[in-house]
mmCIF file of C-alpha atoms in Angstrom:
data_model
loop_
_atom_site.group_PDB
_atom_site.id
_atom_site.type_symbol
_atom_site.label_atom_id
_atom_site.label_comp_id
_atom_site.label_asym_id
_atom_site.label_seq_id
_atom_site.Cartn_x
_atom_site.Cartn_y
_atom_site.Cartn_z
ATOM 1 C CA UNK A 1 125.842 98.790 174.114
ATOM 2 C CA UNK A 2 128.625 97.333 173.138
ATOM 3 C CA UNK A 3 130.509 97.356 176.040
ATOM 4 C CA UNK A 4 127.587 95.878 177.968
ATOM 5 C CA UNK A 5 127.551 92.917 175.490
ATOM 6 C CA UNK A 6 131.403 92.031 175.646
ATOM 7 C CA UNK A 7 131.220 92.366 179.340
ATOM 8 C CA UNK A 8 128.336 90.176 179.658
ATOM 9 C CA UNK A 9 130.200 87.326 177.396
ATOM 10 C CA UNK A 10 133.100 87.662 179.536
ATOM 11 C CA UNK A 11 131.297 86.677 182.780
ATOM 12 C CA UNK A 12 129.401 83.708 180.824
ATOM 13 C CA UNK A 13 132.818 82.444 179.865
ATOM 14 C CA UNK A 14 135.020 82.773 182.942
ATOM 15 C CA UNK A 15 132.654 80.606 185.373
ATOM 16 C CA UNK A 16 136.044 80.516 187.572
ATOM 17 C CA UNK A 17 138.841 82.675 188.002
ATOM 18 C CA UNK A 18 141.177 81.735 185.419
ATOM 19 C CA UNK A 19 138.310 80.920 182.842
ATOM 20 C CA UNK A 20 138.556 77.142 183.561
ATOM 21 C CA UNK A 21 135.887 75.198 184.736
ATOM 22 C CA UNK A 22 135.203 73.378 187.735
ATOM 23 C CA UNK A 23 136.483 69.645 187.768
ATOM 24 C CA UNK A 24 134.308 68.485 190.911
ATOM 25 C CA UNK A 25 131.043 69.440 189.108
ATOM 26 C CA UNK A 26 128.658 66.327 189.428
ATOM 27 C CA UNK A 27 125.238 66.024 188.935
ATOM 28 C CA UNK A 28 122.302 63.205 189.976
ATOM 29 C CA UNK A 29 121.662 60.632 187.330
ATOM 30 C CA UNK A 30 118.016 61.808 186.913
ATOM 31 C CA UNK A 31 119.399 65.422 185.536
ATOM 32 C CA UNK A 32 121.005 64.060 182.817
ATOM 33 C CA UNK A 33 118.836 61.201 181.211
ATOM 34 C CA UNK A 34 115.869 58.826 182.330
ATOM 35 C CA UNK A 35 114.815 55.277 181.705
ATOM 36 C CA UNK A 36 113.835 53.634 178.947
ATOM 37 C CA UNK A 37 109.746 53.551 178.655
ATOM 38 C CA UNK A 38 109.240 56.558 180.395
ATOM 39 C CA UNK A 39 108.023 58.610 177.829
ATOM 40 C CA UNK A 40 105.279 60.888 176.941
ATOM 41 C CA UNK A 41 102.289 60.139 174.439
ATOM 42 C CA UNK A 42 100.704 62.385 172.143
ATOM 43 C CA UNK A 43 97.222 62.637 171.766
ATOM 44 C CA UNK A 44 94.845 64.426 169.298
ATOM 45 C CA UNK A 45 91.328 65.074 168.404
ATOM 46 C CA UNK A 46 88.660 67.014 166.091
ATOM 47 C CA UNK A 47 85.679 68.536 167.450
ATOM 48 C CA UNK A 48 83.875 72.099 167.796
ATOM 49 C CA UNK A 49 83.771 74.899 169.861
ATOM 50 C CA UNK A 50 80.477 76.544 170.316
ATOM 51 C CA UNK A 51 78.758 79.823 172.001
ATOM 52 C CA UNK A 52 81.072 82.035 170.018
ATOM 53 C CA UNK A 53 79.524 85.478 169.894
ATOM 54 C CA UNK A 54 79.710 85.583 165.966
ATOM 55 C CA UNK A 55 83.249 84.771 165.395
ATOM 56 C CA UNK A 56 83.078 81.402 164.174
ATOM 57 C CA UNK A 57 83.958 79.783 161.095
ATOM 58 C CA UNK A 58 81.784 81.319 157.936
ATOM 59 C CA UNK A 59 79.329 79.367 155.753
ATOM 60 C CA UNK A 60 82.327 78.787 153.238
ATOM 61 C CA UNK A 61 83.886 76.412 156.093
ATOM 62 C CA UNK A 62 81.847 73.016 154.881
ATOM 63 C CA UNK A 63 83.580 70.829 157.451
ATOM 64 C CA UNK A 64 82.137 73.322 160.328
ATOM 65 C CA UNK A 65 78.755 72.461 158.797
ATOM 66 C CA UNK A 66 78.991 68.954 158.588
ATOM 67 C CA UNK A 67 80.534 68.610 162.158
ATOM 68 C CA UNK A 68 77.428 70.040 163.472
ATOM 69 C CA UNK A 69 75.182 68.448 161.691
ATOM 70 C CA UNK A 70 76.607 65.149 162.786
ATOM 71 C CA UNK A 71 76.675 66.212 166.390
ATOM 72 C CA UNK A 72 72.942 67.234 166.108
ATOM 73 C CA UNK A 73 72.272 63.703 164.445
ATOM 74 C CA UNK A 74 73.232 62.655 167.513
ATOM 75 C CA UNK A 75 70.564 63.932 169.291
ATOM 76 C CA UNK A 76 67.530 62.992 166.672
ATOM 77 C CA UNK A 77 68.095 66.280 165.002
ATOM 78 C CA UNK A 78 68.257 65.693 161.209
ATOM 79 C CA UNK A 79 69.602 68.985 159.481
ATOM 80 C CA UNK A 80 70.752 69.060 155.944
ATOM 81 C CA UNK A 81 74.389 70.628 155.447
ATOM 82 C CA UNK A 82 73.277 73.556 153.531
ATOM 83 C CA UNK A 83 70.618 74.509 156.190
ATOM 84 C CA UNK A 84 73.026 75.082 159.231
ATOM 85 C CA UNK A 85 73.810 78.610 159.230
ATOM 86 C CA UNK A 86 75.373 79.898 162.036
ATOM 87 C CA UNK A 87 78.829 82.121 162.949
ATOM 88 C CA UNK A 88 78.324 80.889 166.383
ATOM 89 C CA UNK A 89 80.616 77.275 165.870
ATOM 90 C CA UNK A 90 84.224 76.729 164.665
ATOM 91 C CA UNK A 91 85.378 73.555 163.933
ATOM 92 C CA UNK A 92 88.992 73.148 166.424
ATOM 93 C CA UNK A 93 91.642 70.633 166.665
ATOM 94 C CA UNK A 94 92.427 69.490 170.247
ATOM 95 C CA UNK A 95 95.835 68.341 171.672
ATOM 96 C CA UNK A 96 96.922 66.891 174.702
ATOM 97 C CA UNK A 97 100.021 65.216 176.239
ATOM 98 C CA UNK A 98 99.550 62.047 178.530
ATOM 99 C CA UNK A 99 102.410 61.779 180.817
ATOM 100 C CA UNK A 100 103.684 58.289 181.738
ATOM 101 C CA UNK A 101 102.092 56.433 184.687
ATOM 102 C CA UNK A 102 98.867 58.383 184.229
ATOM 103 C CA UNK A 103 95.800 56.655 185.814
ATOM 104 C CA UNK A 104 92.471 56.531 184.677
ATOM 105 C CA UNK A 105 90.541 59.453 185.738
ATOM 106 C CA UNK A 106 93.426 61.964 186.047
ATOM 107 C CA UNK A 107 93.048 65.145 184.424
ATOM 108 C CA UNK A 108 95.557 66.692 182.030
ATOM 109 C CA UNK A 109 95.616 70.077 179.986
ATOM 110 C CA UNK A 110 94.177 70.743 176.657
ATOM 111 C CA UNK A 111 95.023 73.113 173.993
ATOM 112 C CA UNK A 112 92.337 74.173 171.499
ATOM 113 C CA UNK A 113 93.096 75.585 167.790
ATOM 114 C CA UNK A 114 90.947 76.976 165.501
ATOM 115 C CA UNK A 115 90.708 74.753 162.009
ATOM 116 C CA UNK A 116 88.758 76.674 160.042
ATOM 117 C CA UNK A 117 88.192 80.635 159.372
ATOM 118 C CA UNK A 118 87.337 81.893 162.536
ATOM 119 C CA UNK A 119 88.267 85.475 163.988
ATOM 120 C CA UNK A 120 88.112 84.069 167.218
ATOM 121 C CA UNK A 121 87.757 81.295 170.270
ATOM 122 C CA UNK A 122 86.802 84.007 172.995
ATOM 123 C CA UNK A 123 83.944 82.603 175.343
ATOM 124 C CA UNK A 124 83.703 79.212 173.595
ATOM 125 C CA UNK A 125 83.007 75.846 174.887
ATOM 126 C CA UNK A 126 84.719 72.816 173.664
ATOM 127 C CA UNK A 127 81.976 69.813 173.158
ATOM 128 C CA UNK A 128 83.093 66.557 174.597
ATOM 129 C CA UNK A 129 85.993 65.644 171.817
ATOM 130 C CA UNK A 130 88.011 62.044 171.910
ATOM 131 C CA UNK A 131 91.834 62.296 172.056
ATOM 132 C CA UNK A 132 93.389 59.587 170.237
ATOM 133 C CA UNK A 133 96.560 58.418 169.985
ATOM 134 C CA UNK A 134 99.124 57.414 167.164
ATOM 135 C CA UNK A 135 97.596 53.878 167.197
ATOM 136 C CA UNK A 136 93.436 55.182 166.956
ATOM 137 C CA UNK A 137 92.339 54.207 170.119
ATOM 138 C CA UNK A 138 90.725 56.762 172.230
ATOM 139 C CA UNK A 139 92.820 57.486 175.632
ATOM 140 C CA UNK A 140 91.083 60.865 177.017
ATOM 141 C CA UNK A 141 87.595 62.843 176.517
ATOM 142 C CA UNK A 142 87.939 66.593 176.501
ATOM 143 C CA UNK A 143 85.195 68.822 177.184
ATOM 144 C CA UNK A 144 84.743 72.531 178.949
ATOM 145 C CA UNK A 145 85.265 76.357 178.449
ATOM 146 C CA UNK A 146 87.774 77.786 176.621
ATOM 147 C CA UNK A 147 90.580 80.463 178.034
ATOM 148 C CA UNK A 148 92.027 82.161 175.190
ATOM 149 C CA UNK A 149 93.580 85.128 176.654
ATOM 150 C CA UNK A 150 93.612 87.066 173.801
ATOM 151 C CA UNK A 151 90.921 89.292 172.049
ATOM 152 C CA UNK A 152 90.136 90.349 168.449
ATOM 153 C CA UNK A 153 87.200 93.047 167.748
ATOM 154 C CA UNK A 154 86.763 95.101 164.274
ATOM 155 C CA UNK A 155 84.219 97.362 162.896
ATOM 156 C CA UNK A 156 84.560 99.074 159.431
ATOM 157 C CA UNK A 157 87.877 98.173 158.719
ATOM 158 C CA UNK A 158 89.616 99.050 162.068
ATOM 159 C CA UNK A 159 90.863 95.868 164.062
ATOM 160 C CA UNK A 160 92.270 95.672 167.602
ATOM 161 C CA UNK A 161 93.772 92.517 168.317
ATOM 162 C CA UNK A 162 95.738 90.724 171.850
ATOM 163 C CA UNK A 163 98.040 87.869 171.367
ATOM 164 C CA UNK A 164 96.351 84.773 169.147
ATOM 165 C CA UNK A 165 92.874 84.946 169.894
ATOM 166 C CA UNK A 166 92.246 81.522 167.893
ATOM 167 C CA UNK A 167 94.299 79.261 170.192
ATOM 168 C CA UNK A 168 92.902 78.547 173.702
ATOM 169 C CA UNK A 169 93.485 75.881 176.399
ATOM 170 C CA UNK A 170 91.308 74.356 178.791
ATOM 171 C CA UNK A 171 93.546 73.758 182.305
ATOM 172 C CA UNK A 172 92.734 70.230 183.298
ATOM 173 C CA UNK A 173 90.034 69.953 180.261
ATOM 174 C CA UNK A 174 90.751 66.190 179.418
ATOM 175 C CA UNK A 175 89.469 63.272 181.855
ATOM 176 C CA UNK A 176 91.700 59.984 181.025
ATOM 177 C CA UNK A 177 89.766 56.928 179.926
ATOM 178 C CA UNK A 178 92.701 54.569 179.481
ATOM 179 C CA UNK A 179 96.113 54.190 181.208
ATOM 180 C CA UNK A 180 99.082 54.316 178.779
ATOM 181 C CA UNK A 181 101.534 51.737 179.850
ATOM 182 C CA UNK A 182 105.066 52.021 180.168
ATOM 183 C CA UNK A 183 107.451 48.722 180.307
ATOM 184 C CA UNK A 184 110.204 49.810 181.973
ATOM 185 C CA UNK A 185 111.566 46.368 182.558
ATOM 186 C CA UNK A 186 112.608 44.026 179.900
ATOM 187 C CA UNK A 187 114.151 41.053 180.172
ATOM 188 C CA UNK A 188 114.938 41.779 183.824
ATOM 189 C CA UNK A 189 117.055 44.694 182.287
ATOM 190 C CA UNK A 190 116.454 48.557 182.899
ATOM 191 C CA UNK A 191 117.884 50.761 180.211
ATOM 192 C CA UNK A 192 119.514 54.423 181.143
ATOM 193 C CA UNK A 193 118.743 57.029 178.537
ATOM 194 C CA UNK A 194 121.262 60.080 178.417
ATOM 195 C CA UNK A 195 119.891 63.265 177.380
ATOM 196 C CA UNK A 196 122.713 64.210 175.532
ATOM 197 C CA UNK A 197 124.864 61.261 174.520
ATOM 198 C CA UNK A 198 128.284 60.809 174.980
ATOM 199 C CA UNK A 199 130.533 57.674 175.219
ATOM 200 C CA UNK A 200 132.765 59.100 178.182
ATOM 201 C CA UNK A 201 129.530 60.250 180.362
ATOM 202 C CA UNK A 202 127.871 56.826 179.026
ATOM 203 C CA UNK A 203 131.449 54.993 180.937
ATOM 204 C CA UNK A 204 131.197 57.007 184.023
ATOM 205 C CA UNK A 205 127.421 56.277 184.885
ATOM 206 C CA UNK A 206 128.082 52.575 184.431
ATOM 207 C CA UNK A 207 131.013 53.015 186.886
ATOM 208 C CA UNK A 208 129.343 54.721 189.271
ATOM 209 C CA UNK A 209 126.214 52.703 189.231
ATOM 210 C CA UNK A 210 128.680 49.408 189.635
ATOM 211 C CA UNK A 211 130.585 51.144 192.458
ATOM 212 C CA UNK A 212 127.053 51.520 194.103
ATOM 213 C CA UNK A 213 126.061 47.963 194.415
ATOM 214 C CA UNK A 214 128.156 44.500 195.543
ATOM 215 C CA UNK A 215 128.126 43.291 191.884
ATOM 216 C CA UNK A 216 128.676 44.677 188.702
ATOM 217 C CA UNK A 217 125.231 45.505 186.918
ATOM 218 C CA UNK A 218 125.758 48.280 184.743
ATOM 219 C CA UNK A 219 127.341 48.139 181.257
ATOM 220 C CA UNK A 220 127.598 51.080 178.767
ATOM 221 C CA UNK A 221 126.199 50.043 175.140
ATOM 222 C CA UNK A 222 126.344 53.077 173.411
ATOM 223 C CA UNK A 223 126.984 56.754 173.805
ATOM 224 C CA UNK A 224 123.401 57.397 174.682
ATOM 225 C CA UNK A 225 122.459 53.731 176.293
ATOM 226 C CA UNK A 226 123.243 51.674 179.812
ATOM 227 C CA UNK A 227 122.105 48.750 180.582
ATOM 228 C CA UNK A 228 121.487 47.992 183.810
ATOM 229 C CA UNK A 229 120.498 44.559 185.603
ATOM 230 C CA UNK A 230 118.526 43.831 188.381
ATOM 231 C CA UNK A 231 119.984 41.953 190.961
ATOM 232 C CA UNK A 232 118.013 39.092 192.510
ATOM 233 C CA UNK A 233 117.634 40.972 195.648
ATOM 234 C CA UNK A 234 116.161 43.731 194.408
ATOM 235 C CA UNK A 235 113.716 41.828 192.105
ATOM 236 C CA UNK A 236 110.577 42.665 194.176
ATOM 237 C CA UNK A 237 111.709 46.294 195.244
ATOM 238 C CA UNK A 238 112.177 47.740 191.534
ATOM 239 C CA UNK A 239 111.064 51.108 193.194
ATOM 240 C CA UNK A 240 113.952 51.428 195.482
ATOM 241 C CA UNK A 241 116.205 49.871 192.861
ATOM 242 C CA UNK A 242 115.623 52.877 190.754
ATOM 243 C CA UNK A 243 115.333 55.512 193.019
ATOM 244 C CA UNK A 244 118.882 54.620 194.305
ATOM 245 C CA UNK A 245 120.547 54.749 190.612
ATOM 246 C CA UNK A 246 118.696 58.031 190.413
ATOM 247 C CA UNK A 247 120.307 59.320 193.187
ATOM 248 C CA UNK A 248 123.985 58.612 192.831
ATOM 249 C CA UNK A 249 126.007 61.453 191.371
ATOM 250 C CA UNK A 250 128.777 61.567 188.370
ATOM 251 C CA UNK A 251 130.551 64.165 186.668
ATOM 252 C CA UNK A 252 129.240 64.379 182.987
ATOM 253 C CA UNK A 253 131.948 65.007 180.223
ATOM 254 C CA UNK A 254 131.112 68.256 178.280
ATOM 255 C CA UNK A 255 131.999 68.786 174.685
ATOM 256 C CA UNK A 256 133.502 72.055 174.045
ATOM 257 C CA UNK A 257 130.842 74.508 171.716
ATOM 258 C CA UNK A 258 130.653 77.872 170.967
ATOM 259 C CA UNK A 259 127.118 79.167 170.056
ATOM 260 C CA UNK A 260 126.689 82.104 167.619
ATOM 261 C CA UNK A 261 123.713 84.075 166.896
ATOM 262 C CA UNK A 262 123.858 85.889 163.842
ATOM 263 C CA UNK A 263 120.268 87.790 164.148
ATOM 264 C CA UNK A 264 120.807 88.760 167.711
ATOM 265 C CA UNK A 265 124.703 88.970 168.029
ATOM 266 C CA UNK A 266 125.210 86.619 170.622
ATOM 267 C CA UNK A 267 127.974 84.772 171.337
ATOM 268 C CA UNK A 268 127.681 81.846 174.035
ATOM 269 C CA UNK A 269 130.656 79.736 175.420
ATOM 270 C CA UNK A 270 131.842 77.314 177.842
ATOM 271 C CA UNK A 271 134.987 77.955 179.955
ATOM 272 C CA UNK A 272 136.606 75.114 178.928
ATOM 273 C CA UNK A 273 136.878 76.383 175.436
ATOM 274 C CA UNK A 274 140.461 77.085 174.460
ATOM 275 C CA UNK A 275 142.513 78.571 171.607
ATOM 276 C CA UNK A 276 145.508 77.504 169.988
ATOM 277 C CA UNK A 277 148.326 80.660 169.241
ATOM 278 C CA UNK A 278 146.594 82.926 167.037
ATOM 279 C CA UNK A 279 147.153 86.270 165.933
ATOM 280 C CA UNK A 280 144.346 88.593 165.136
ATOM 281 C CA UNK A 281 144.237 91.754 163.225
ATOM 282 C CA UNK A 282 140.967 93.682 163.197
ATOM 283 C CA UNK A 283 140.282 96.721 161.194
ATOM 284 C CA UNK A 284 137.642 98.642 159.389
ATOM 285 C CA UNK A 285 136.959 100.496 155.854
ATOM 286 C CA UNK A 286 134.293 103.211 156.076
ATOM 287 C CA UNK A 287 133.112 104.476 153.163
ATOM 288 C CA UNK A 288 130.330 106.859 152.974
ATOM 289 C CA UNK A 289 128.450 108.596 149.886
ATOM 290 C CA UNK A 290 126.577 111.600 149.988
ATOM 291 C CA UNK A 291 124.394 113.059 147.707
ATOM 292 C CA UNK A 292 123.193 116.731 147.416
ATOM 293 C CA UNK A 293 120.547 117.681 145.038
ATOM 294 C CA UNK A 294 120.906 121.231 143.871
ATOM 295 C CA UNK A 295 117.787 122.787 141.762
ATOM 296 C CA UNK A 296 119.396 125.212 139.004
ATOM 297 C CA UNK A 297 116.933 127.892 138.127
ATOM 298 C CA UNK A 298 116.709 129.821 134.290
ATOM 299 C CA UNK A 299 117.521 133.574 134.535
ATOM 300 C CA UNK A 300 114.570 135.770 134.872
ATOM 301 C CA UNK A 301 114.458 136.850 130.925
ATOM 302 C CA UNK A 302 114.611 133.321 129.818
ATOM 303 C CA UNK A 303 111.815 131.798 132.271
ATOM 304 C CA UNK A 304 108.757 132.178 129.776
ATOM 305 C CA UNK A 305 110.743 131.064 126.832
ATOM 306 C CA UNK A 306 109.970 127.308 125.028
ATOM 307 C CA UNK A 307 111.356 124.580 126.556
ATOM 308 C CA UNK A 308 112.786 126.310 129.561
ATOM 309 C CA UNK A 309 112.753 124.625 132.695
ATOM 310 C CA UNK A 310 114.311 123.885 135.655
ATOM 311 C CA UNK A 311 116.480 121.766 136.364
ATOM 312 C CA UNK A 312 118.063 119.206 139.229
ATOM 313 C CA UNK A 313 121.957 118.784 139.330
ATOM 314 C CA UNK A 314 122.926 116.144 141.731
ATOM 315 C CA UNK A 315 126.304 116.603 143.655
ATOM 316 C CA UNK A 316 128.086 113.374 144.989
ATOM 317 C CA UNK A 317 131.298 113.558 147.139
ATOM 318 C CA UNK A 318 133.001 110.280 148.309
ATOM 319 C CA UNK A 319 134.441 109.808 151.811
ATOM 320 C CA UNK A 320 136.873 106.894 152.757
ATOM 321 C CA UNK A 321 138.157 106.617 156.223
ATOM 322 C CA UNK A 322 140.328 103.339 156.670
ATOM 323 C CA UNK A 323 141.360 103.757 160.250
ATOM 324 C CA UNK A 324 144.820 101.207 161.285
ATOM 325 C CA UNK A 325 144.360 98.136 161.949
ATOM 326 C CA UNK A 326 144.543 96.914 165.520
ATOM 327 C CA UNK A 327 146.382 93.237 166.588
ATOM 328 C CA UNK A 328 145.509 90.892 169.172
ATOM 329 C CA UNK A 329 148.005 87.866 169.765
ATOM 330 C CA UNK A 330 147.152 85.105 171.636
ATOM 331 C CA UNK A 331 149.328 82.612 173.201
ATOM 332 C CA UNK A 332 148.942 78.789 173.411
ATOM 333 C CA UNK A 333 146.227 77.527 176.050
ATOM 334 C CA UNK A 334 144.287 81.229 176.085
ATOM 335 C CA UNK A 335 140.215 80.888 176.352
ATOM 336 C CA UNK A 336 137.731 82.540 174.901
ATOM 337 C CA UNK A 337 137.600 84.787 177.928
ATOM 338 C CA UNK A 338 141.061 86.363 177.036
ATOM 339 C CA UNK A 339 140.119 86.430 173.673
ATOM 340 C CA UNK A 340 137.009 88.602 174.851
ATOM 341 C CA UNK A 341 139.202 90.551 177.160
ATOM 342 C CA UNK A 342 141.749 91.674 174.152
ATOM 343 C CA UNK A 343 139.184 92.678 171.833
ATOM 344 C CA UNK A 344 137.357 94.463 174.690
ATOM 345 C CA UNK A 345 140.450 96.577 174.953
ATOM 346 C CA UNK A 346 140.192 97.330 171.055
ATOM 347 C CA UNK A 347 136.395 97.929 171.481
ATOM 348 C CA UNK A 348 135.367 95.460 168.883
ATOM 349 C CA UNK A 349 131.387 95.284 168.074
ATOM 350 C CA UNK A 350 129.666 92.127 168.352
ATOM 351 C CA UNK A 351 129.318 91.595 164.851
ATOM 352 C CA UNK A 352 132.965 91.606 164.997
ATOM 353 C CA UNK A 353 133.317 89.239 167.333
ATOM 354 C CA UNK A 354 131.299 86.800 165.592
ATOM 355 C CA UNK A 355 133.018 87.033 162.464
ATOM 356 C CA UNK A 356 136.448 86.790 164.128
ATOM 357 C CA UNK A 357 135.146 83.341 165.796
ATOM 358 C CA UNK A 358 134.768 82.362 162.309
ATOM 359 C CA UNK A 359 137.825 83.131 161.240
ATOM 360 C CA UNK A 360 139.411 81.504 164.281
ATOM 361 C CA UNK A 361 137.523 78.394 163.281
ATOM 362 C CA UNK A 362 138.277 78.105 159.810
ATOM 363 C CA UNK A 363 142.078 78.533 160.727
ATOM 364 C CA UNK A 364 142.159 76.046 163.207
ATOM 365 C CA UNK A 365 142.628 77.720 165.824
ATOM 366 C CA UNK A 366 139.351 77.489 167.776
ATOM 367 C CA UNK A 367 139.441 74.157 169.952
ATOM 368 C CA UNK A 368 135.670 73.773 169.945
ATOM 369 C CA UNK A 369 132.356 73.442 167.683
ATOM 370 C CA UNK A 370 131.069 76.167 166.554
ATOM 371 C CA UNK A 371 127.597 76.804 166.091
ATOM 372 C CA UNK A 372 125.749 79.506 163.755
ATOM 373 C CA UNK A 373 121.964 79.788 164.310
#
């Protein structure tokens, strides 16, 4: 397992022979950012799931009884809340994501979660539920049968459960009633937003865009925003202008990072992470404490005497083993891949690898950002 881990990390750290990343790696602009105004919108609603086979909310849930009474009043049925007794209904919260440029009549997926004490939503039907945005306006209506993908059955204290039966979904369960406006052109300019802000990458994007047109139209405003002016000849062909920009290639700059997950013992490092001159001494001190319990029995003539009993006598021994420390020395310009190979030779464990990286960072020899999860 130890050998497999170190070999896996070595393969991740060395993208190319010699541990150097390719300088010709370039990506499309649409893969590293987006235009301003292009965003999703969150929708949420409160509704009822009916048709549950006795697994709905209990009578203690007043919100369920009040919601069901409100629904029945729309059909000219006036029933007091205290007279509503049903375990086939559950109050639920409904969420959805309204994509950009969605049109009226389009259908989107919804997620339904129990908001009460229902045991399962299996077999339930969501009643028509309005989905509202942050401005309180209704943008979609959701309704349909729930797809749970789990179950929960119990009898006499025995419970069998698979997945989470109190969460379900309805594919295409909501119909958009009001389209969300997306304004990408403001004052005759577009804004390109980087997914990972970086000043060098933003400058390269502006240079690539200016090189793709006959006039300078782009300028980097900050590490995450590039302002793009629309030339006069492209004003009536905005879609084509944006398509041409998205298709441009640029080489993004990458910050050297080493990600460490202490819970799983995982270390992920980029190929361009280098080390300064450093010497690592790795050793282990193993202390083993073993206790044996012996029972002392009284001799036969004294067994029946007053106050005579068996006695448990612990015997403890301590073993200390300190193997000689093994040293690893790395020269200037060594990479994390070189470090992995060196630690692989001395058979260091993944936990030791994490501790060594933390020590190298504290010593100032790791030329990267160390992220501990």
